Amino acid sequence: MPNFDHRITSKLPNVKTTIFTTMGQLAHKYQALNLSQGFPNFDPDPELFQLVTQAMRDGYNQYAPMAGVMELREMISQKIGQLYDRHYHPENEITITVGATQAIFTIITTFIRPMDEVIVFKPVYDCYEPAIEVNGGISVPVQLNNLDFKVDWDEFRSKITPRTKMVIINNPHNPSGTILSEMDMLELQHSLKGTDIIVISDEVYEHIVFDGEVHESAAKYEDLSNRTFICGSFGKTFHITGWKIGYCTGPAELMREFRKTHQFNVFCVDHAVQKALATYLREPQHYLQLNQLYQDKRNLFVSGISNSRFKAKVCQGTYFQLLDYNAISNAGDEDFAEQLVREHGIACIPISSFNTNGLDKHLVRFCFAKTDETLEKAIGILCKL
Ligand code: PMP
Ligand code: GLN
């Protein structure tokens, strides 16, 4: 057996198994109610099953075109045009990917060279920084305050240097459940004027925004969109996280480079699923009804725990609710989360692992993309703590 220990210098020395996997496994081990990793515990629309089955029967079982099925790219272009008034050319500005994760990894790999700096906002979704690091880049965090999670744009500007190559935003924001306002987007756009900085706008929760607020897509801001890749996920929008399908849009010049990497990374994505989604997207209600569905679930969850000792700052978007447990325990958030699984049969996500230096404000994240029955059970447990 070769002994690799002394020969492997890890490219990701500090990366552990993701907290989503860790908490998911613990939930399984203790048969706990699993509100940790973000996925719905209810089925997608049966019409999707029929459409995929039909596409398979119609013979779409071999490689799809490298950039994605044209009808699907056309539907995405149409949808973005209608919602955000920005035209992306289906031919050369939209690519279908294996979920948003692959889009993000491929964009970073395409553009980031050793020592390039990438600004991220913390707490940060877990796939960005390892992708930066594995490519030799340097992650430059802007730590949000863990109360209202608002961006301090002066601080952001102070982090821009001649080595800044990229900025990654996530709106609506996982894990805080906050959204960026028009003012925020204008600040971002203005701050980057005159630079050649590329932006990734992770908008996988674009259709999960509450209380009549409007999603401020980067596509709405002309100057910004000319330097931005927007990443979307059908997993989030159509309750099919296990199908791993998403896309990214971006200006043709950047997309040309992206596809050079993409074609050798995955080449293409599930053909039958792409055909099915192209048809399914023709009905806008399929995605426009999502806000209401999840707003009702958020309301059920938040009002249910209002008599508990947890404190909630009600989330504005995503299907995650952060809860402050300071009134219940002094334990660190990882210990607290573990205790919840082992002793109380409920799993959540501690968020210190998404912060700089593990900053721990005693906040844990619960996913409310669950049946009402599961949410009621969760409320029952949380109210007893
Ligand atoms: N970005 C964020 C903010 C997420 O929460 C997730 C989780 N779905 C992803 C990207 C990855 O999306 P996908 O499952 O489509 O790869
Ligand atoms: N996006 C999911 C979440 O935030 C996790 C997906 C994953 O495990 N990679 O919970």
Short mmCIF file of C-alpha atoms and ligand atoms in Angstrom, two decimals, residues 20 37-38 125 174 205 236 320 365, ligand 2:
data_model
loop_
_atom_site.label_atom_id
_atom_site.label_comp_id
_atom_site.label_asym_id
_atom_site.label_seq_id
_atom_site.Cartn_x
_atom_site.Cartn_y
_atom_site.Cartn_z
CA PHE A 20 -24.78 19.77 6.07
CA GLN A 37 -29.77 20.64 5.32
CA GLY A 38 -31.95 22.73 3.04
CA TYR A 125 -22.52 29.75 2.00
CA ASN A 174 -28.30 31.76 3.16
CA TYR A 205 -33.63 31.62 -3.72
CA LYS A 236 -34.66 25.12 -4.98
CA PHE A 320 -34.31 29.20 6.46
CA ARG A 365 -30.61 27.71 11.33
N1 GLN B 2 -27.98 24.51 0.19
C1 GLN B 2 -28.19 23.54 1.23
C2 GLN B 2 -28.27 24.27 2.57
O1 GLN B 2 -27.91 25.39 2.68
C3 GLN B 2 -27.07 22.53 1.33
C4 GLN B 2 -26.71 21.83 0.09
C5 GLN B 2 -25.49 20.97 0.36
O2 GLN B 2 -25.48 20.20 1.30
N2 GLN B 2 -24.50 21.15 -0.40
O3 GLN B 2 -28.66 23.68 3.52
#
